[in-house]
C-alpha positions as semicolon CSV with decimal commas, in nm:
position;residue;x (nm);y (nm);z (nm)
1;X;8,852;12,694;11,274
2;X;9,196;12,543;11,353
3;X;9,304;12,190;11,278
4;X;9,297;12,088;11,634
5;X;9,329;11,744;11,813
6;X;8,974;11,712;11,955
7;X;8,649;11,789;11,893
8;X;8,416;12,101;11,991
9;X;8,187;12,022;12,293
10;X;7,830;12,085;12,294
11;X;7,858;12,427;12,510
12;X;8,114;12,562;12,265
13;X;7,835;12,491;11,983
14;X;7,546;12,633;12,205
15;X;7,708;12,937;12,284
16;X;7,820;13,015;11,908
17;X;7,557;13,215;11,702
18;X;7,680;13,037;11,382
19;X;7,873;12,733;11,455
20;X;8,053;12,609;11,138
21;X;7,956;12,266;10,988
22;X;8,330;12,128;11,052
23;X;8,268;12,204;11,392
24;X;7,897;12,055;11,415
25;X;8,003;11,714;11,232
26;X;8,277;11,678;11,465
27;X;8,058;11,748;11,779
28;X;7,764;11,562;11,704
29;X;7,971;11,271;11,564
30;X;8,271;11,274;11,823
31;X;8,502;11,291;11,576
32;X;8,806;11,533;11,549
33;X;8,869;11,828;11,362
34;X;9,132;11,651;11,104
35;X;8,843;11,384;11,090
36;X;8,577;11,624;10,963
37;X;8,812;11,796;10,741
38;X;8,865;11,474;10,565
39;X;8,547;11,404;10,511
40;X;8,473;11,753;10,359
41;X;8,815;11,707;10,137
42;X;8,669;11,364;9,997
43;X;8,316;11,527;9,915
44;X;8,542;11,718;9,670
45;X;8,754;11,457;9,587
46;X;8,578;11,115;9,553
47;X;8,740;10,763;9,496
48;X;9,071;10,913;9,664
49;X;9,373;10,686;9,804
50;X;9,506;10,727;10,100
51;X;9,807;10,895;9,949
52;X;9,623;11,127;9,755
53;X;9,444;11,243;10,059
54;X;9,757;11,260;10,246
55;X;9,869;11,506;9,986
56;X;9,572;11,716;9,979
57;X;9,535;11,750;10,321
58;X;9,896;11,781;10,380
59;X;9,910;11,494;10,662
60;X;10,118;11,222;10,673
61;X;9,961;10,904;10,532
62;X;9,926;10,679;10,871
63;X;9,739;10,990;11,028
64;X;9,491;11,003;10,722
65;X;9,467;10,629;10,716
66;X;9,339;10,622;11,092
67;X;9,126;10,924;11,011
68;X;8,953;10,716;10,741
69;X;8,913;10,452;10,980
70;X;8,690;10,662;11,200
71;X;8,516;10,789;10,961
72;X;8,409;10,478;10,785
73;X;8,300;10,342;11,144
74;X;8,055;10,652;11,173
75;X;7,920;10,600;10,856
76;X;8,014;10,885;10,665
77;X;8,308;10,724;10,451
78;X;8,267;10,421;10,220
79;X;8,558;10,210;10,103
80;X;8,602;10,037;9,734
81;X;8,874;9,825;9,641
82;X;9,029;9,870;9,296
83;X;9,223;9,667;9,118
84;X;9,588;9,815;8,966
85;X;9,695;9,648;8,595
86;X;10,033;9,529;8,722
87;X;9,852;9,315;9,013
88;X;9,742;9,400;9,344
89;X;9,499;9,655;9,474
90;X;9,441;10,002;9,606
91;X;9,150;10,128;9,838
92;X;8,956;10,423;9,722
93;X;8,757;10,618;9,974
94;X;8,450;10,831;9,892
95;X;8,232;11,033;10,127
96;X;7,887;10,980;10,183
97;X;7,661;11,246;9,993
98;X;7,633;11,540;10,176
99;X;7,250;11,534;10,213
100;X;7,270;11,166;10,363
101;X;7,548;11,303;10,623
102;X;7,315;11,610;10,696
103;X;7,027;11,344;10,748
104;X;7,237;11,126;10,989
105;X;7,357;11,462;11,166
106;X;6,981;11,552;11,228
107;X;6,896;11,203;11,346
108;X;7,187;11,168;11,601
109;X;7,089;11,503;11,744
110;X;6,708;11,447;11,761
111;X;6,778;11,139;11,941
112;X;7,017;11,295;12,187
113;X;6,755;11,593;12,239
114;X;6,513;11,329;12,295
115;X;6,705;11,159;12,565
116;X;6,800;11,504;12,719
117;X;6,460;11,571;12,746
118;X;6,379;11,251;12,903
119;X;6,620;11,310;13,174
120;X;6,529;11,625;13,266
121;X;6,175;11,497;13,286
122;X;6,284;11,197;13,541
123;X;6,515;11,476;13,764
124;X;6,353;11,494;14,100
125;X;6,104;11,204;14,059
126;X;5,713;11,253;14,129
């Protein structure tokens, strides 16, 4: 899948026999593909700084920072502050463990499916 600016839509996933995990992550959490990619890179590179991720992802630091902000809001990434020896600090980011993210995906999909079933049942009244 390309590093596109938008997330895939539900119909795109439904019509695909075997959607890739990154596309599912983007669609269910409403994040862009590059944000899903950032999460997956963080799985393999825990405790990364924005600069380290920018190098790994070959993206501008400001774009990586925006991706991380979105992932923090979605609960997919954790941030901690590490003090530097000469003074000051740097933030390090770690992806939530994959089993936890999968659980969040299942929960979000189950809630959505339940809402859709309710809307189907409500349609047309009795």
